[in-house]
PDB file of C-alpha atoms and ligand atoms in Angstrom:
ATOM      1  CA  MET A 514     -75.479 307.784-118.850  1.00  0.00           C
ATOM      2  CA  GLU A 515     -71.341 306.480-117.887  1.00  0.00           C
ATOM      3  CA  ALA A 516     -71.061 309.526-116.172  1.00  0.00           C
ATOM      4  CA  ALA A 517     -74.181 309.295-114.499  1.00  0.00           C
ATOM      5  CA  LEU A 518     -73.654 306.224-113.380  1.00  0.00           C
ATOM      6  CA  ALA A 519     -69.963 306.915-112.320  1.00  0.00           C
ATOM      7  CA  GLN A 520     -71.524 309.711-110.395  1.00  0.00           C
ATOM      8  CA  ASP A 521     -74.212 307.871-108.392  1.00  0.00           C
ATOM      9  CA  GLN A 522     -76.870 309.531-110.360  1.00  0.00           C
ATOM     10  CA  PHE A 523     -79.031 306.076-109.962  1.00  0.00           C
ATOM     11  CA  GLN A 524     -80.574 304.819-106.946  1.00  0.00           C
ATOM     12  CA  ILE A 525     -82.611 302.361-105.739  1.00  0.00           C
ATOM     13  CA  TYR A 526     -85.895 302.046-104.661  1.00  0.00           C
ATOM     14  CA  LEU A 527     -87.603 299.740-103.028  1.00  0.00           C
ATOM     15  CA  GLN A 528     -91.452 298.486-102.910  1.00  0.00           C
ATOM     16  CA  PRO A 529     -92.573 296.238-100.002  1.00  0.00           C
ATOM     17  CA  LYS A 530     -94.011 292.692-101.821  1.00  0.00           C
ATOM     18  CA  TYR A 531     -96.799 291.861 -98.446  1.00  0.00           C
ATOM     19  CA  ASN A 532     -97.586 288.255 -97.560  1.00  0.00           C
ATOM     20  CA  ILE A 533    -102.154 288.425 -98.040  1.00  0.00           C
ATOM     21  CA  LYS A 534    -102.280 286.256 -95.652  1.00  0.00           C
ATOM     22  CA  ASP A 535    -100.814 288.205 -92.350  1.00  0.00           C
ATOM     23  CA  ASP A 536     -99.735 291.970 -94.161  1.00  0.00           C
ATOM     24  CA  ARG A 537     -96.267 290.788 -93.017  1.00  0.00           C
ATOM     25  CA  LEU A 538     -93.762 292.127 -95.295  1.00  0.00           C
ATOM     26  CA  ALA A 539     -92.083 290.120 -97.266  1.00  0.00           C
ATOM     27  CA  GLY A 540     -90.041 290.699 -99.727  1.00  0.00           C
ATOM     28  CA  ALA A 541     -89.203 294.058-102.232  1.00  0.00           C
ATOM     29  CA  GLU A 542     -88.859 294.428-105.743  1.00  0.00           C
ATOM     30  CA  ALA A 543     -85.809 297.583-106.777  1.00  0.00           C
ATOM     31  CA  LEU A 544     -87.054 300.176-108.613  1.00  0.00           C
ATOM     32  CA  VAL A 545     -84.229 302.161-110.571  1.00  0.00           C
ATOM     33  CA  ARG A 546     -84.436 306.124-110.244  1.00  0.00           C
ATOM     34  CA  TRP A 547     -82.208 308.688-112.136  1.00  0.00           C
ATOM     35  CA  GLN A 548     -81.592 311.812-109.841  1.00  0.00           C
ATOM     36  CA  HIS A 549     -80.628 313.969-112.405  1.00  0.00           C
ATOM     37  CA  PRO A 550     -78.481 316.980-111.575  1.00  0.00           C
ATOM     38  CA  GLU A 551     -80.941 319.272-113.681  1.00  0.00           C
ATOM     39  CA  TRP A 552     -84.260 317.599-114.627  1.00  0.00           C
ATOM     40  CA  GLY A 553     -84.619 316.099-110.866  1.00  0.00           C
ATOM     41  CA  LEU A 554     -86.424 312.490-110.476  1.00  0.00           C
ATOM     42  CA  LEU A 555     -86.685 310.631-113.604  1.00  0.00           C
ATOM     43  CA  LEU A 556     -89.307 307.087-113.601  1.00  0.00           C
ATOM     44  CA  PRO A 557     -87.770 304.357-115.626  1.00  0.00           C
ATOM     45  CA  SER A 558     -90.572 305.161-118.129  1.00  0.00           C
ATOM     46  CA  GLU A 559     -88.439 308.403-119.201  1.00  0.00           C
ATOM     47  CA  PHE A 560     -84.793 306.273-119.614  1.00  0.00           C
ATOM     48  CA  ILE A 561     -85.526 302.690-119.635  1.00  0.00           C
ATOM     49  CA  PRO A 562     -86.377 302.513-122.950  1.00  0.00           C
ATOM     50  CA  LEU A 563     -84.155 304.311-124.435  1.00  0.00           C
ATOM     51  CA  PHE A 564     -81.293 302.484-123.108  1.00  0.00           C
ATOM     52  CA  GLU A 565     -83.119 299.106-123.788  1.00  0.00           C
ATOM     53  CA  LYS A 566     -82.394 300.681-127.445  1.00  0.00           C
ATOM     54  CA  ASN A 567     -79.003 301.618-126.834  1.00  0.00           C
ATOM     55  CA  GLY A 568     -77.528 298.572-124.699  1.00  0.00           C
ATOM     56  CA  PHE A 569     -76.902 300.428-121.656  1.00  0.00           C
ATOM     57  CA  ILE A 570     -79.830 298.553-119.529  1.00  0.00           C
ATOM     58  CA  THR A 571     -77.273 295.828-118.899  1.00  0.00           C
ATOM     59  CA  LYS A 572     -74.686 297.890-117.271  1.00  0.00           C
ATOM     60  CA  LEU A 573     -77.578 299.945-115.525  1.00  0.00           C
ATOM     61  CA  ASP A 574     -78.842 296.363-114.361  1.00  0.00           C
ATOM     62  CA  GLN A 575     -75.818 294.823-113.251  1.00  0.00           C
ATOM     63  CA  TYR A 576     -75.151 298.248-111.394  1.00  0.00           C
ATOM     64  CA  VAL A 577     -78.788 297.722-109.281  1.00  0.00           C
ATOM     65  CA  TRP A 578     -78.095 294.696-108.985  1.00  0.00           C
ATOM     66  CA  ASN A 579     -74.712 294.956-106.923  1.00  0.00           C
ATOM     67  CA  LYS A 580     -75.761 297.675-105.270  1.00  0.00           C
ATOM     68  CA  VAL A 581     -79.427 295.229-104.024  1.00  0.00           C
ATOM     69  CA  CYS A 582     -76.493 292.767-102.863  1.00  0.00           C
ATOM     70  CA  SER A 583     -75.087 295.204-100.698  1.00  0.00           C
ATOM     71  CA  VAL A 584     -78.486 296.130 -99.135  1.00  0.00           C
ATOM     72  CA  LEU A 585     -78.929 293.055 -98.343  1.00  0.00           C
ATOM     73  CA  GLN A 586     -75.359 291.761 -97.285  1.00  0.00           C
ATOM     74  CA  ALA A 587     -75.684 294.877 -94.698  1.00  0.00           C
ATOM     75  CA  TRP A 588     -79.059 293.545 -93.812  1.00  0.00           C
ATOM     76  CA  SER A 589     -77.638 290.309 -93.090  1.00  0.00           C
ATOM     77  CA  GLY A 590     -74.855 291.574 -91.269  1.00  0.00           C
ATOM     78  CA  ALA A 591     -77.225 293.225 -89.092  1.00  0.00           C
ATOM     79  CA  GLY A 592     -78.806 290.395 -88.049  1.00  0.00           C
ATOM     80  CA  GLY A 593     -82.078 291.149 -89.511  1.00  0.00           C
ATOM     81  CA  VAL A 594     -84.906 288.647 -91.113  1.00  0.00           C
ATOM     82  CA  PRO A 595     -83.314 287.151 -94.533  1.00  0.00           C
ATOM     83  CA  LEU A 596     -85.417 288.942 -96.870  1.00  0.00           C
ATOM     84  CA  SER A 597     -85.459 288.806-100.862  1.00  0.00           C
ATOM     85  CA  ILE A 598     -85.520 291.622-103.281  1.00  0.00           C
ATOM     86  CA  SER A 599     -86.808 291.125-106.761  1.00  0.00           C
ATOM     87  CA  VAL A 600     -84.638 292.587-109.613  1.00  0.00           C
ATOM     88  CA  ASN A 601     -85.924 293.470-113.319  1.00  0.00           C
ATOM     89  CA  VAL A 602     -84.245 291.029-115.687  1.00  0.00           C
ATOM     90  CA  SER A 603     -84.423 293.186-119.377  1.00  0.00           C
ATOM     91  CA  ARG A 604     -84.552 291.347-122.117  1.00  0.00           C
ATOM     92  CA  ALA A 605     -80.952 292.145-123.158  1.00  0.00           C
ATOM     93  CA  ASP A 606     -79.761 290.898-120.514  1.00  0.00           C
ATOM     94  CA  VAL A 607     -80.887 287.445-120.975  1.00  0.00           C
ATOM     95  CA  TYR A 608     -79.432 287.696-124.357  1.00  0.00           C
ATOM     96  CA  GLN A 609     -75.595 288.159-122.589  1.00  0.00           C
ATOM     97  CA  ALA A 610     -74.122 284.427-122.670  1.00  0.00           C
ATOM     98  CA  ASP A 611     -72.956 284.998-119.395  1.00  0.00           C
ATOM     99  CA  LEU A 612     -75.624 286.231-117.666  1.00  0.00           C
ATOM    100  CA  ILE A 613     -75.894 283.108-115.024  1.00  0.00           C
ATOM    101  CA  GLU A 614     -72.509 283.804-113.991  1.00  0.00           C
ATOM    102  CA  LEU A 615     -72.701 286.905-113.809  1.00  0.00           C
ATOM    103  CA  LEU A 616     -75.469 286.813-111.583  1.00  0.00           C
ATOM    104  CA  THR A 617     -73.437 283.798-109.296  1.00  0.00           C
ATOM    105  CA  ALA A 618     -70.479 286.039-109.079  1.00  0.00           C
ATOM    106  CA  THR A 619     -72.002 289.021-108.171  1.00  0.00           C
ATOM    107  CA  LEU A 620     -74.037 286.908-105.300  1.00  0.00           C
ATOM    108  CA  GLU A 621     -70.581 285.140-104.417  1.00  0.00           C
ATOM    109  CA  ALA A 622     -68.665 288.680-103.866  1.00  0.00           C
ATOM    110  CA  TYR A 623     -71.545 289.714-101.099  1.00  0.00           C
ATOM    111  CA  GLY A 624     -71.881 286.000 -99.783  1.00  0.00           C
ATOM    112  CA  LEU A 625     -75.260 285.564-100.437  1.00  0.00           C
ATOM    113  CA  PRO A 626     -77.463 282.517-101.406  1.00  0.00           C
ATOM    114  CA  ALA A 627     -79.335 282.813-105.188  1.00  0.00           C
ATOM    115  CA  SER A 628     -82.506 282.356-103.237  1.00  0.00           C
ATOM    116  CA  SER A 629     -82.238 286.005-102.011  1.00  0.00           C
ATOM    117  CA  LEU A 630     -82.221 287.792-105.301  1.00  0.00           C
ATOM    118  CA  HIS A 631     -85.316 287.132-107.362  1.00  0.00           C
ATOM    119  CA  LEU A 632     -85.366 287.421-110.911  1.00  0.00           C
ATOM    120  CA  GLU A 633     -88.602 289.350-112.858  1.00  0.00           C
ATOM    121  CA  ILE A 634     -88.452 288.939-116.271  1.00  0.00           C
ATOM    122  CA  THR A 635     -90.736 289.577-118.641  1.00  0.00           C
ATOM    123  CA  GLU A 636     -89.687 287.649-121.358  1.00  0.00           C
ATOM    124  CA  SER A 637     -88.603 284.077-122.273  1.00  0.00           C
ATOM    125  CA  ALA A 638     -85.635 283.338-120.205  1.00  0.00           C
ATOM    126  CA  TYR A 639     -83.473 280.107-119.130  1.00  0.00           C
ATOM    127  CA  THR A 640     -82.061 280.156-115.476  1.00  0.00           C
ATOM    128  CA  GLU A 641     -80.237 277.398-112.876  1.00  0.00           C
ATOM    129  CA  LEU A 642     -78.415 277.632-109.798  1.00  0.00           C
ATOM    130  CA  GLY A 643     -81.339 277.947-107.657  1.00  0.00           C
ATOM    131  CA  PHE A 644     -82.562 281.620-108.360  1.00  0.00           C
ATOM    132  CA  VAL A 645     -86.267 282.275-108.079  1.00  0.00           C
ATOM    133  CA  ILE A 646     -88.201 283.338-111.411  1.00  0.00           C
ATOM    134  CA  GLU A 647     -91.026 285.751-111.386  1.00  0.00           C
ATOM    135  CA  MET A 648     -92.886 286.334-114.516  1.00  0.00           C
ATOM    136  CA  ASP A 649     -93.339 289.786-114.435  1.00  0.00           C
ATOM    137  CA  ASP A 650     -96.478 291.343-116.093  1.00  0.00           C
ATOM    138  CA  PHE A 651     -98.025 288.153-116.769  1.00  0.00           C
ATOM    139  CA  GLY A 652    -101.589 288.824-118.617  1.00  0.00           C
ATOM    140  CA  SER A 653     -99.808 291.976-120.435  1.00  0.00           C
ATOM    141  CA  GLY A 654     -98.497 291.816-124.445  1.00  0.00           C
ATOM    142  CA  TYR A 655     -95.395 290.219-123.441  1.00  0.00           C
ATOM    143  CA  SER A 656     -96.540 287.074-121.897  1.00  0.00           C
ATOM    144  CA  SER A 657     -98.411 283.923-123.105  1.00  0.00           C
ATOM    145  CA  LEU A 658     -99.850 281.130-121.849  1.00  0.00           C
ATOM    146  CA  ASN A 659     -97.674 278.490-123.766  1.00  0.00           C
ATOM    147  CA  MET A 660     -94.575 280.195-121.880  1.00  0.00           C
ATOM    148  CA  LEU A 661     -95.214 278.786-118.696  1.00  0.00           C
ATOM    149  CA  ASN A 662     -94.781 275.305-119.295  1.00  0.00           C
ATOM    150  CA  GLN A 663     -91.910 276.135-121.425  1.00  0.00           C
ATOM    151  CA  MET A 664     -90.227 277.935-118.689  1.00  0.00           C
ATOM    152  CA  PRO A 665     -89.041 277.284-115.296  1.00  0.00           C
ATOM    153  CA  LEU A 666     -91.130 279.426-113.532  1.00  0.00           C
ATOM    154  CA  ASP A 667     -91.403 279.684-109.262  1.00  0.00           C
ATOM    155  CA  ILE A 668     -93.655 282.897-109.146  1.00  0.00           C
ATOM    156  CA  LEU A 669     -96.090 284.736-111.474  1.00  0.00           C
ATOM    157  CA  LYS A 670     -96.371 287.915-111.316  1.00  0.00           C
ATOM    158  CA  LEU A 671    -100.138 289.575-112.777  1.00  0.00           C
ATOM    159  CA  ASP A 672     -99.522 292.371-114.520  1.00  0.00           C
ATOM    160  CA  MET A 673    -101.253 295.363-113.023  1.00  0.00           C
ATOM    161  CA  LYS A 674    -103.897 296.304-115.357  1.00  0.00           C
ATOM    162  CA  PHE A 675    -105.322 292.531-115.307  1.00  0.00           C
ATOM    163  CA  ILE A 676    -106.713 293.572-111.372  1.00  0.00           C
ATOM    164  CA  GLN A 677    -107.587 297.050-111.940  1.00  0.00           C
ATOM    165  CA  SER A 678    -109.719 296.355-114.923  1.00  0.00           C
ATOM    166  CA  GLU A 679    -110.820 293.001-112.959  1.00  0.00           C
ATOM    167  CA  THR A 680    -112.454 295.440-110.221  1.00  0.00           C
ATOM    168  CA  ALA A 681    -113.955 297.689-112.497  1.00  0.00           C
ATOM    169  CA  LYS A 682    -115.695 295.591-115.095  1.00  0.00           C
ATOM    170  CA  PRO A 683    -117.418 292.282-113.089  1.00  0.00           C
ATOM    171  CA  VAL A 684    -117.362 290.543-116.455  1.00  0.00           C
ATOM    172  CA  ASP A 685    -113.596 290.041-116.268  1.00  0.00           C
ATOM    173  CA  GLN A 686    -113.798 288.434-112.966  1.00  0.00           C
ATOM    174  CA  GLY A 687    -113.760 284.424-113.854  1.00  0.00           C
ATOM    175  CA  ILE A 688    -110.479 285.202-115.728  1.00  0.00           C
ATOM    176  CA  LEU A 689    -108.317 286.375-112.698  1.00  0.00           C
ATOM    177  CA  ARG A 690    -109.980 283.558-110.720  1.00  0.00           C
ATOM    178  CA  PHE A 691    -109.027 280.855-113.254  1.00  0.00           C
ATOM    179  CA  ILE A 692    -105.424 282.204-113.334  1.00  0.00           C
ATOM    180  CA  MET A 693    -105.342 281.999-110.260  1.00  0.00           C
ATOM    181  CA  ASP A 694    -106.192 278.080-110.280  1.00  0.00           C
ATOM    182  CA  LEU A 695    -103.868 277.374-113.276  1.00  0.00           C
ATOM    183  CA  ALA A 696    -101.291 279.041-110.760  1.00  0.00           C
ATOM    184  CA  ARG A 697    -102.426 276.200-108.123  1.00  0.00           C
ATOM    185  CA  TRP A 698    -102.280 273.567-110.593  1.00  0.00           C
ATOM    186  CA  MET A 699     -98.899 274.547-111.457  1.00  0.00           C
ATOM    187  CA  ASN A 700     -97.757 274.993-108.326  1.00  0.00           C
ATOM    188  CA  LEU A 701     -96.858 278.565-108.980  1.00  0.00           C
ATOM    189  CA  SER A 702     -96.563 281.542-106.088  1.00  0.00           C
ATOM    190  CA  VAL A 703     -98.549 284.545-107.401  1.00  0.00           C
ATOM    191  CA  VAL A 704     -97.909 288.028-106.489  1.00  0.00           C
ATOM    192  CA  ALA A 705    -100.224 290.768-107.639  1.00  0.00           C
ATOM    193  CA  GLU A 706     -99.271 293.986-108.469  1.00  0.00           C
ATOM    194  CA  GLY A 707    -100.159 297.385-108.544  1.00  0.00           C
ATOM    195  CA  VAL A 708    -102.985 297.078-105.916  1.00  0.00           C
ATOM    196  CA  GLU A 709    -104.558 300.148-105.088  1.00  0.00           C
ATOM    197  CA  THR A 710    -107.914 299.625-103.732  1.00  0.00           C
ATOM    198  CA  ARG A 711    -109.336 297.788-100.657  1.00  0.00           C
ATOM    199  CA  ALA A 712    -111.847 296.016-102.968  1.00  0.00           C
ATOM    200  CA  GLN A 713    -108.931 294.499-105.278  1.00  0.00           C
ATOM    201  CA  LEU A 714    -107.139 293.496-102.060  1.00  0.00           C
ATOM    202  CA  GLU A 715    -110.361 291.645-100.568  1.00  0.00           C
ATOM    203  CA  ARG A 716    -111.234 290.352-104.524  1.00  0.00           C
ATOM    204  CA  LEU A 717    -107.395 288.864-104.293  1.00  0.00           C
ATOM    205  CA  GLN A 718    -108.015 287.704-100.879  1.00  0.00           C
ATOM    206  CA  GLU A 719    -111.125 285.902-102.061  1.00  0.00           C
ATOM    207  CA  ILE A 720    -109.220 283.903-105.123  1.00  0.00           C
ATOM    208  CA  GLY A 721    -105.683 282.974-103.088  1.00  0.00           C
ATOM    209  CA  CYS A 722    -103.306 285.010-104.028  1.00  0.00           C
ATOM    210  CA  ASP A 723    -100.370 285.353-102.083  1.00  0.00           C
ATOM    211  CA  TYR A 724     -98.551 287.915-102.326  1.00  0.00           C
ATOM    212  CA  VAL A 725     -99.611 292.115-102.869  1.00  0.00           C
ATOM    213  CA  GLN A 726     -97.865 294.943-103.865  1.00  0.00           C
ATOM    214  CA  GLY A 727     -98.773 298.353-104.881  1.00  0.00           C
ATOM    215  CA  TYR A 728     -99.575 301.820-103.236  1.00  0.00           C
ATOM    216  CA  TYR A 729    -102.394 301.012-101.596  1.00  0.00           C
ATOM    217  CA  PHE A 730     -99.507 299.261 -98.955  1.00  0.00           C
ATOM    218  CA  ALA A 731     -96.840 301.729-100.068  1.00  0.00           C
ATOM    219  CA  LYS A 732     -95.288 302.998-102.712  1.00  0.00           C
ATOM    220  CA  PRO A 733     -91.609 302.761-104.139  1.00  0.00           C
ATOM    221  CA  MET A 734     -89.272 304.397-101.808  1.00  0.00           C
ATOM    222  CA  PRO A 735     -85.579 304.891-101.000  1.00  0.00           C
ATOM    223  CA  CYS A 736     -83.767 302.029 -99.345  1.00  0.00           C
ATOM    224  CA  SER A 737     -83.630 303.871 -95.959  1.00  0.00           C
ATOM    225  CA  ALA A 738     -87.088 304.140 -95.720  1.00  0.00           C
ATOM    226  CA  PHE A 739     -87.815 300.333 -96.421  1.00  0.00           C
ATOM    227  CA  GLU A 740     -84.801 299.395 -93.486  1.00  0.00           C
ATOM    228  CA  ALA A 741     -87.318 301.767 -91.754  1.00  0.00           C
ATOM    229  CA  LEU A 742     -90.410 299.896 -92.118  1.00  0.00           C
ATOM    230  CA  LEU A 743     -88.249 295.971 -91.761  1.00  0.00           C
ATOM    231  CA  ARG A 744     -87.034 297.500 -88.334  1.00  0.00           C
ATOM    232  CA  ASN A 745     -90.602 298.570 -87.204  1.00  0.00           C
ATOM    233  CA  GLN A 746     -91.975 294.794 -88.462  1.00  0.00           C
ATOM    234  CA  GLN A 747     -89.086 293.017 -86.374  1.00  0.00           C
ATOM    235  CA  GLU A 748     -90.546 295.041 -83.343  1.00  0.00           C
ATOM    236  CA  ALA A 749     -94.426 294.142 -84.041  1.00  0.00           C
ATOM    237  CA  PRO A 750     -95.336 290.610 -82.854  1.00  0.00           C
ATOM    238  CA  PRO A 751     -96.454 288.726 -85.599  1.00  0.00           C
ATOM    239  CA  PRO A 752    -100.122 288.867 -85.699  1.00  0.00           C
ATOM    240  CA  ALA A 753    -102.038 284.978 -85.180  1.00  0.00           C
ATOM    241  CA  ALA A 754    -102.399 284.388 -88.630  1.00  0.00           C
ATOM    242  CA  ALA A 755     -98.839 283.945 -89.346  1.00  0.00           C
ATOM    243  CA  SER A 756     -98.035 280.844 -87.315  1.00  0.00           C
ATOM    244  CA  ALA A 757    -100.752 278.746 -89.974  1.00  0.00           C
ATOM    245  CA  ALA A 758     -98.730 276.571 -92.214  1.00  0.00           C
ATOM    246  CA  PRO A 759     -96.629 277.478 -95.072  1.00  0.00           C
ATOM    247  CA  SER A 760     -98.874 276.958 -98.239  1.00  0.00           C
ATOM    248  CA  GLU A 761     -97.319 273.407 -99.939  1.00  0.00           C
ATOM    249  CA  ARG A 762     -94.725 273.377-102.313  1.00  0.00           C
ATOM    250  CA  ARG A 763     -95.041 276.640-103.698  1.00  0.00           C
ATOM    251  CA  THR A 764     -92.308 279.267-103.222  1.00  0.00           C
ATOM    252  CA  GLN A 765     -92.236 281.462-100.227  1.00  0.00           C
ATOM    253  CA  ILE A 766     -90.935 285.150-101.170  1.00  0.00           C
TER     254      ILE A 766
HETATM  255  P1  C2E B 355     -92.476 296.511-113.250  1.00  0.00           P
HETATM  256  O1  C2E B 355     -91.003 295.679-113.100  1.00  0.00           O
HETATM  257  O2  C2E B 355     -93.616 295.703-113.383  1.00  0.00           O
HETATM  258  O3  C2E B 355     -93.007 297.757-112.260  1.00  0.00           O
HETATM  259  C1  C2E B 355     -93.653 297.504-111.358  1.00  0.00           C
HETATM  260  C2  C2E B 355     -94.294 299.036-111.770  1.00  0.00           C
HETATM  261  O4  C2E B 355     -95.463 299.512-111.501  1.00  0.00           O
HETATM  262  C3  C2E B 355     -93.173 300.333-110.953  1.00  0.00           C
HETATM  263  O5  C2E B 355     -93.194 301.379-112.190  1.00  0.00           O
HETATM  264  C4  C2E B 355     -93.946 300.889-109.578  1.00  0.00           C
HETATM  265  O6  C2E B 355     -94.055 301.932-109.014  1.00  0.00           O
HETATM  266  C5  C2E B 355     -95.120 300.924-110.640  1.00  0.00           C
HETATM  267  N1  C2E B 355     -96.479 300.609-109.121  1.00  0.00           N
HETATM  268  C6  C2E B 355     -96.438 299.941-107.820  1.00  0.00           C
HETATM  269  N2  C2E B 355     -97.741 299.541-107.718  1.00  0.00           N
HETATM  270  C7  C2E B 355     -98.182 300.257-107.855  1.00  0.00           C
HETATM  271  C8  C2E B 355     -99.963 300.902-108.177  1.00  0.00           C
HETATM  272  O7  C2E B 355    -100.242 300.134-107.070  1.00  0.00           O
HETATM  273  N3  C2E B 355    -100.327 301.614-109.192  1.00  0.00           N
HETATM  274  C9  C2E B 355     -99.856 302.024-110.147  1.00  0.00           C
HETATM  275  N4  C2E B 355    -100.058 302.952-111.081  1.00  0.00           N
HETATM  276  N5  C2E B 355     -98.320 301.755-110.009  1.00  0.00           N
HETATM  277  C10 C2E B 355     -97.550 300.774-109.015  1.00  0.00           C
HETATM  278  P2  C2E B 355     -91.371 302.204-112.168  1.00  0.00           P
HETATM  279  O8  C2E B 355     -90.896 302.138-110.665  1.00  0.00           O
HETATM  280  O9  C2E B 355     -92.010 303.172-113.035  1.00  0.00           O
HETATM  281  O10 C2E B 355     -90.927 300.888-112.946  1.00  0.00           O
HETATM  282  C11 C2E B 355     -91.759 301.027-114.474  1.00  0.00           C
HETATM  283  C12 C2E B 355     -91.073 299.548-115.361  1.00  0.00           C
HETATM  284  O11 C2E B 355     -89.277 300.126-115.442  1.00  0.00           O
HETATM  285  C13 C2E B 355     -90.828 298.705-114.217  1.00  0.00           C
HETATM  286  O12 C2E B 355     -92.146 297.611-114.532  1.00  0.00           O
HETATM  287  C14 C2E B 355     -89.860 297.641-115.314  1.00  0.00           C
HETATM  288  O13 C2E B 355     -90.023 297.294-116.214  1.00  0.00           O
HETATM  289  C15 C2E B 355     -89.130 298.881-115.368  1.00  0.00           C
HETATM  290  N6  C2E B 355     -87.761 299.028-114.516  1.00  0.00           N
HETATM  291  C16 C2E B 355     -87.810 299.979-113.048  1.00  0.00           C
HETATM  292  N7  C2E B 355     -86.588 299.316-112.715  1.00  0.00           N
HETATM  293  C17 C2E B 355     -85.772 298.660-113.588  1.00  0.00           C
HETATM  294  C18 C2E B 355     -84.474 298.273-113.331  1.00  0.00           C
HETATM  295  O14 C2E B 355     -83.414 297.972-112.568  1.00  0.00           O
HETATM  296  N8  C2E B 355     -83.986 297.380-114.574  1.00  0.00           N
HETATM  297  C19 C2E B 355     -84.863 297.181-115.375  1.00  0.00           C
HETATM  298  N9  C2E B 355     -84.616 296.787-116.668  1.00  0.00           N
HETATM  299  N10 C2E B 355     -86.331 297.946-115.449  1.00  0.00           N
HETATM  300  C20 C2E B 355     -86.797 298.454-114.804  1.00  0.00           C
HETATM  301 MG1   MG B 356     -91.039 294.269-112.374  1.00  0.00          MG
HETATM  302 MG1   MG B 357     -94.749 294.306-113.432  1.00  0.00          MG
END
């Protein structure tokens, strides 16, 4: 693992997040891949569980955060529109006493504001200093309604199984609407991940979801491909819908 890290075998892929109202790129999630010299491109499910057990995840995550910051710094240097990138924060990271100092120092080293790095956390964690906190996989076994009022959250990220079963089983439809209403009431933005079909997107539009991420729009891609997407968008004028007033006090991503 150490050698793989030193040899740059870990790569950052970015998956776009879109604003549901105008289809514009709103940010990205950084997802790590392992380009293994013998086994090829490995997905996180093939190595993250092991790294979470043996503790290496904290090192890998720090590497990912640094890489993401360097990408963000390059974009801001190039005069691009400031986008935020979400990084995944593992439970093991949260147990590190100096997590906040570490994140702050990383951002400072690249001259970036805390708001440019969103933290996706699946279990209870604390934060301060302006980081935007996204509760990842909401609706999966790891999160509960109770945690919503105990954590300083800005964004609710709905678990994809949820979105997918919603369209499959009409009887479940009330639950998603209820969660959306709850999020509104708590002033949280909502990101739906795992959007794979037009029907799912339409349903999410209907119930007032803010942002979407999923194969229907784009799969995770190397940073260079994401940058090409970003350049295309900057050249295209925003559609009329984009001039609508930003929604109340909720966090814009
Ligand atoms: P996650 O954070 O919930 O990330 C979303 C996962 O859903 C990603 O899988 C993404 O490729 C996949 N996905 C996105 N859209 C769709 C879709 O429309 N349909 C389907 N079926 N899947 C979709 P990926 O990249 O394999 O990552 C899996 C998990 O590994 C992540 O789930 C996250 O928990 C973890 N992970 C990934 N990168 C990192 C990292 O740098 N650090 C840590 N600690 N965990 C990571
Ligand atoms: Mg995530
Ligand atoms: Mg997730």
